[in-house]
């Protein structure tokens, strides 16, 4: 099925997801019958305490894992049914990721790290590095273009991580505890940066956090307890 960016229906549709993990002789039920619709351009926070199932839900939404039961569609494409190859391609074309631990490649400079998603899209070196430098300037790193990750602070590495996530203008950006390792001032900067990119290009953000401060940046907060949605609230700004 082809991807439809401007479908009238929700951009992300989750129907009756259940996720079980085998653990020794037992089974951990991490998600129980989750159904959810997320619109294009929405900043949606998945909120809950540690162990409530937030990362598990994000992993099913982004196609990183297959649900035990149920279906996930993005842009009308049933990603829970795609093969690994189809999924990898789908992620490159439509999805971006921001990680708690930044996940920059240690042997590449900031510019090379940010340019990486464009390499996978076949953009020539000179062009992709030019776009990467522009992205890095936008996140306030014009003075760190040729630095390696270990030569940058956590906040700087995360800004580079954000530039990398948004460089292909993906329809959806997933962020799992993106400020989990940052101080409160840097947290504000990083969240404002993510929201500003998202609003410019009407992108959808799935933000996973346990921090109520972070949830205040979202348009909507979906709260999980023990693998179940216990509330789904629109945030008034
Ligand atoms: P959160 O991100 O909200 O902290 P998780 O989604 O990581 O929570 O985990 C939800 C539940 O599923 C927890 O009880 C966790 O121990 C369990 N879990 C997560 N991943 C696995 C796994 N790979 N194997 C077994 N249990 C898991
Ligand atoms: Mg988690």
Coordinates of C-alpha atoms and ligand atoms in Angstrom, one line a residue:
X1 CA 0.0 0.0 0.0
X2 CA 1.4 3.4 -0.9
X3 CA 2.1 6.1 1.8
X4 CA -0.4 8.9 1.8
X5 CA 0.9 11.9 3.6
X6 CA -2.3 14.0 3.3
X7 CA -4.8 11.3 4.0
X8 CA -7.9 12.8 5.7
X9 CA -7.7 10.0 8.3
X10 CA -5.2 10.1 11.2
X11 CA -1.5 9.9 10.1
X12 CA -0.8 7.2 12.7
X13 CA -3.4 4.6 13.5
X14 CA -2.9 2.0 16.2
X15 CA -5.6 -0.7 16.6
X16 CA -5.7 -3.1 19.5
X17 CA -1.9 -3.5 20.1
X18 CA -0.8 -6.0 22.6
X19 CA 2.9 -6.7 23.3
X20 CA 4.2 -9.7 25.2
X21 CA 7.8 -10.5 26.0
X22 CA 8.9 -14.0 27.0
X23 CA 10.9 -13.9 30.3
X24 CA 12.1 -17.3 31.4
X25 CA 9.0 -19.4 31.9
X26 CA 6.8 -16.3 32.2
X27 CA 5.3 -13.7 29.9
X28 CA 5.6 -10.0 30.5
X29 CA 2.6 -8.1 29.1
X30 CA 4.1 -4.7 28.3
X31 CA 1.1 -3.3 26.3
X32 CA -2.6 -4.4 26.7
X33 CA -5.0 -3.5 23.9
X34 CA -3.8 0.0 23.0
X35 CA -5.8 1.9 20.3
X36 CA -4.8 5.4 19.3
X37 CA -5.1 7.9 16.4
X38 CA -2.5 10.6 16.0
X39 CA -3.0 13.4 13.5
X40 CA -0.5 15.0 11.1
X41 CA 1.3 17.9 12.8
X42 CA 0.4 16.8 16.3
X43 CA 3.0 16.8 19.1
X44 CA 1.9 13.8 21.1
X45 CA 3.5 12.9 24.4
X46 CA 3.5 9.4 25.7
X47 CA 3.7 9.9 29.4
X48 CA 4.1 7.6 32.4
X49 CA 6.3 6.3 35.1
X50 CA 9.3 4.0 34.5
X51 CA 8.0 0.5 33.3
X52 CA 4.6 1.7 32.2
X53 CA 5.2 0.7 28.6
X54 CA 6.2 4.0 26.9
X55 CA 9.3 2.7 25.1
X56 CA 7.5 -0.4 24.1
X57 CA 4.7 1.6 22.6
X58 CA 7.2 3.9 20.7
X59 CA 9.0 0.8 19.4
X60 CA 5.7 -0.6 18.0
X61 CA 4.7 2.8 16.5
X62 CA 8.1 3.2 14.8
X63 CA 8.2 -0.4 13.5
X64 CA 11.3 -1.3 15.7
X65 CA 9.4 -4.3 17.0
X66 CA 6.4 -6.2 15.9
X67 CA 3.3 -6.3 18.2
X68 CA 2.1 -9.6 19.4
X69 CA -1.4 -8.6 18.3
X70 CA -2.9 -5.6 16.6
X71 CA -2.0 -3.2 13.8
X72 CA 0.0 0.0 13.3
X73 CA -0.5 2.1 10.2
X74 CA 1.4 5.2 9.3
X75 CA 0.1 7.2 6.3
X76 CA -2.2 4.2 5.6
X77 CA 0.8 1.7 5.4
X78 CA 0.4 -1.2 7.8
X79 CA 3.9 -1.1 9.1
X80 CA 3.4 -4.1 11.4
X81 CA 3.1 -6.2 8.3
X82 CA 6.2 -5.0 6.4
X83 CA 9.3 -7.1 6.0
X84 CA 12.6 -5.9 7.6
X85 CA 13.8 -4.5 4.2
X86 CA 10.5 -2.7 3.5
X87 CA 10.6 -1.3 7.1
X88 CA 14.2 -0.1 6.8
X89 CA 13.2 1.8 3.6
X90 CA 10.0 3.1 5.2
X91 CA 12.0 4.5 8.2
X92 CA 14.5 6.2 5.9
X93 CA 11.8 7.8 3.9
X94 CA 9.3 8.9 6.5
X95 CA 10.7 8.7 10.1
X96 CA 13.3 10.4 12.2
X97 CA 14.6 9.5 15.6
X98 CA 16.1 11.4 18.6
X99 CA 17.7 9.2 21.3
X100 CA 18.3 9.8 25.0
X101 CA 21.9 8.9 24.5
X102 CA 22.3 10.9 21.3
X103 CA 23.7 7.9 19.3
X104 CA 26.0 10.0 17.2
X105 CA 28.7 7.9 15.5
X106 CA 32.0 8.6 17.4
X107 CA 34.3 8.6 14.3
X108 CA 32.2 11.1 12.3
X109 CA 32.2 14.9 12.8
X110 CA 29.0 16.7 13.7
X111 CA 28.5 17.6 10.0
X112 CA 29.1 14.0 8.9
X113 CA 26.7 12.7 11.5
X114 CA 23.9 15.1 10.6
X115 CA 24.4 14.4 6.9
X116 CA 24.1 10.6 7.3
X117 CA 20.4 10.2 6.6
X118 CA 20.9 12.1 3.3
X119 CA 23.7 9.6 2.4
X120 CA 21.2 6.8 2.7
X121 CA 18.9 8.8 0.4
X122 CA 21.7 9.0 -2.2
X123 CA 22.4 12.7 -1.9
X124 CA 25.9 13.6 -3.1
X125 CA 28.5 14.4 -0.4
X126 CA 29.0 18.1 -1.1
X127 CA 25.2 18.7 -1.2
X128 CA 24.4 16.7 1.9
X129 CA 27.2 18.3 3.9
X130 CA 26.0 21.8 2.9
X131 CA 22.5 21.0 4.1
X132 CA 24.0 19.4 7.3
X133 CA 26.0 22.6 8.0
X134 CA 22.8 24.7 7.5
X135 CA 20.9 22.4 10.0
X136 CA 23.8 22.7 12.5
X137 CA 23.7 26.5 12.3
X138 CA 20.0 26.4 12.9
X139 CA 20.5 24.5 16.1
X140 CA 23.2 26.9 17.2
X141 CA 26.3 24.8 16.4
X142 CA 27.9 26.8 13.7
X143 CA 31.1 26.8 15.8
X144 CA 31.1 23.0 16.2
X145 CA 30.7 21.8 12.6
X146 CA 33.9 19.7 12.5
X147 CA 33.9 18.5 16.2
X148 CA 33.6 14.9 17.0
X149 CA 30.9 13.8 19.5
X150 CA 33.3 13.3 22.4
X151 CA 34.5 16.9 21.9
X152 CA 30.9 18.2 22.5
X153 CA 28.8 18.6 25.6
X154 CA 25.7 16.5 26.0
X155 CA 23.4 19.4 25.1
X156 CA 25.5 20.0 21.9
X157 CA 25.4 16.3 21.0
X158 CA 21.6 16.3 21.4
X159 CA 21.3 19.4 19.2
X160 CA 23.3 17.6 16.5
X161 CA 21.0 14.6 17.1
X162 CA 18.0 16.8 16.5
X163 CA 19.5 18.3 13.3
X164 CA 20.1 14.7 12.1
X165 CA 16.5 13.6 12.9
X166 CA 15.0 16.5 11.0
X167 CA 17.4 16.8 8.0
X168 CA 15.2 14.7 5.7
X169 CA 12.0 16.5 6.9
X170 CA 10.4 13.2 7.9
X171 CA 6.7 13.0 8.5
X172 CA 7.1 11.6 12.0
X173 CA 9.9 12.2 14.5
X174 CA 10.1 9.8 17.5
X175 CA 11.9 11.0 20.6
X176 CA 12.4 8.6 23.6
X177 CA 13.3 10.6 26.7
X178 CA 15.4 13.0 24.6
X179 CA 16.3 15.2 27.5
X180 CA 16.8 12.4 30.0
X181 CA 20.5 13.1 30.4
X182 CA 20.4 16.9 30.2
X183 CA 20.1 19.7 32.8
X184 CA 16.9 21.8 33.1
X185 CA 18.1 24.8 31.0
X186 CA 19.3 22.6 28.2
X187 CA 16.1 20.6 28.4
X188 CA 14.1 23.8 27.6
X189 CA 16.4 24.6 24.7
X190 CA 16.2 21.1 23.2
X191 CA 12.4 20.9 23.6
X192 CA 11.9 24.4 22.0
X193 CA 14.2 23.3 19.1
X194 CA 12.2 20.1 18.5
X195 CA 8.8 22.0 18.6
X196 CA 10.1 24.7 16.4
X197 CA 11.2 22.3 13.6
X198 CA 8.0 20.4 13.9
X199 CA 5.8 23.5 13.6
X200 CA 7.8 24.7 10.5
X201 CA 7.1 21.6 8.5
X202 CA 3.8 20.4 10.1
X203 CA 5.6 17.3 11.3
X204 CA 4.2 14.8 13.9
X205 CA 6.2 14.3 17.0
X206 CA 5.9 11.3 19.3
X207 CA 7.6 12.3 22.6
X208 CA 8.2 9.7 25.3
X209 CA 8.8 11.1 28.8
X210 CA 8.2 10.6 32.5
X211 CA 8.8 14.3 33.2
X212 CA 5.6 16.5 33.6
X213 CA 7.6 19.6 32.5
X214 CA 8.3 18.0 29.2
X215 CA 4.7 17.0 28.7
X216 CA 3.8 20.7 28.8
X217 CA 5.4 21.1 25.3
X218 CA 3.0 18.7 23.8
X219 CA -0.4 19.3 22.1
X220 CA -1.7 16.1 23.6
X221 CA -0.7 13.8 26.5
X222 CA -1.4 10.1 26.4
X223 CA -0.8 8.6 29.9
X224 CA 0.1 5.0 30.4
X225 CA -0.1 2.9 33.5
X226 CA 0.9 -0.8 33.3
X227 CA 0.6 -0.9 29.6
X228 CA -2.8 0.7 29.4
X229 CA -3.9 4.2 28.3
X230 CA -5.5 5.7 31.4
X231 CA -6.0 9.3 30.0
X232 CA -5.7 11.1 26.7
X233 CA -5.7 14.9 27.2
X234 CA -5.4 17.9 24.9
X235 CA -3.0 20.5 26.4
X236 CA -4.1 24.1 26.3
X237 CA -1.2 26.5 25.7
Ligands
LIG1 P1 9.0 2.5 30.1 O1 9.7 2.9 28.8 O2 7.7 3.2 30.3 O3 10.0 2.7 31.2 P2 9.1 -0.2 28.9 O4 8.3 0.0 27.7 O5 10.6 -0.1 28.7 O6 8.7 1.0 30.0 O7 8.8 -1.5 29.6 C1 7.4 -1.9 29.9 C2 7.4 -3.2 30.6 O8 7.9 -4.3 29.7 C3 8.4 -3.3 31.8 O9 7.8 -4.1 32.8 C4 9.6 -4.0 31.3 O10 10.3 -4.6 32.3 C5 9.0 -4.9 30.2 N1 10.0 -5.1 29.1 C6 10.4 -4.2 28.2 N2 11.2 -4.7 27.3 C7 11.3 -6.1 27.6 C8 12.0 -7.2 27.0 N3 12.8 -7.0 25.9 N4 11.9 -8.4 27.7 C9 11.1 -8.5 28.8 N5 10.4 -7.5 29.3 C10 10.5 -6.3 28.8
LIG2 MG1 11.6 3.8 28.4

